[in-house]
Amino acid sequence: MRDNARRLFTILTVILALWLVLGFWPLSIGNQVIFSLCILLVGGAALWRQRRRAVSRQRPEIVLPPEDFQGAVVLVCGDTDGLFLGRSAHCETRHGWYLRGERAEQLPRLAQYLAAARPALVSQVSVLLAVVPEHHPSGEQLAQSLRDWRRSIVQCRTWLNGLPPVWSVFWVTPPGGQAGESRWFTVTPERPGLQVQQKGQVPQSVAEWQREGSPASRLHQTLWLESILTLAENALFRPFRARQAELPPLNLCAAGICLTPVAAVANNLWQQQIAGITTLSPGNAAAPGPHPLPDLLLSSLPHRHGVSRRMRDAGLAAGVGFLFLVLAMLASFINNQRLVRSVGDHLAVYH
């Protein structure tokens, strides 16, 4: 639909330009022919270029949300393998539409494609940096991966009307490797400190959560949580807050930690991290399916104001119409001045 609107807009511009040249501007026949040919050539070249761009932009493997989608649109980057079934490039939930960026160089192209195909949804876009420490064999490898993703996130601001809201979630296997239900720890702007949240329950502070249930279980998970926070601070939060060469500081608007079984590589970074703190083991249980998506954080993301595609197209059409009226009135004024001078010359001859 957007490509058709651009073609109609180009055709309308060509018609109005020809109308000005042939109907308003005082030009000789030769100049009218020359200007008309130039307008037709430029219009034809513009239509041909739009056609080529439409064909090259076709990405059948990416399913975009509809134009009237009201939920959050999330570009997911980082460790995305466990979040999407198979090789799927998108996932839809009740509250959001997740689009997968498999590689760092692909994320800016995905943002460009989304902005071109769904400009009305740009204000609803955020970027989720997914981190699964058990997928990385060393801290150096994770740091390099995060630097690459940081660079690609900054590049997205060209297409998304500035830097979009950026947030991050860590997925980590709980103590012992088994969990009856995934447990979330979140940091959001509207609630102070670290919050604990489970499905269907009101968020509560970590201090309140520690006073409930089995003390031993809470102690294990608290040690687990402190280790994750230490890893996140050293690998993600602190480096992103600092300027890196041409990259500006990147402050996260929200963060989360999900304790859920994760498929891990041997001798991974998380095993190395936890071995220096406690004798507890993450376990080797296979992940039962895709990792839980962080829908509970979507309501905490900042909202931006955007301009819909219809409003943008209407503004362009109004601008072209206004320019046409100004030029037509100017041409009419010039013609009237020439007519007045011609009549004055004839009257001077008779007198």
mmCIF file with all atom_site columns, C-alpha atoms in Angstrom, residues 294-301:
data_model
loop_
_atom_site.group_PDB
_atom_site.id
_atom_site.type_symbol
_atom_site.label_atom_id
_atom_site.label_alt_id
_atom_site.label_comp_id
_atom_site.label_asym_id
_atom_site.label_entity_id
_atom_site.label_seq_id
_atom_site.pdbx_PDB_ins_code
_atom_site.Cartn_x
_atom_site.Cartn_y
_atom_site.Cartn_z
_atom_site.occupancy
_atom_site.B_iso_or_equiv
_atom_site.pdbx_formal_charge
_atom_site.auth_seq_id
_atom_site.auth_comp_id
_atom_site.auth_asym_id
_atom_site.auth_atom_id
_atom_site.pdbx_PDB_model_num
ATOM 1 C CA . PRO A 1 294 ? 9.376 -10.761 28.651 1.00 0.00 ? 294 PRO A CA 1
ATOM 2 C CA . ASP A 1 295 ? 5.815 -9.531  28.095 1.00 0.00 ? 295 ASP A CA 1
ATOM 3 C CA . LEU A 1 296 ? 5.612 -8.352  31.709 1.00 0.00 ? 296 LEU A CA 1
ATOM 4 C CA . LEU A 1 297 ? 8.203 -5.639  30.954 1.00 0.00 ? 297 LEU A CA 1
ATOM 5 C CA . LEU A 1 298 ? 6.454 -4.204  27.897 1.00 0.00 ? 298 LEU A CA 1
ATOM 6 C CA . SER A 1 299 ? 4.140 -1.961  29.918 1.00 0.00 ? 299 SER A CA 1
ATOM 7 C CA . SER A 1 300 ? 7.190 -0.352  31.568 1.00 0.00 ? 300 SER A CA 1
ATOM 8 C CA . LEU A 1 301 ? 8.780 0.800   28.321 1.00 0.00 ? 301 LEU A CA 1
#
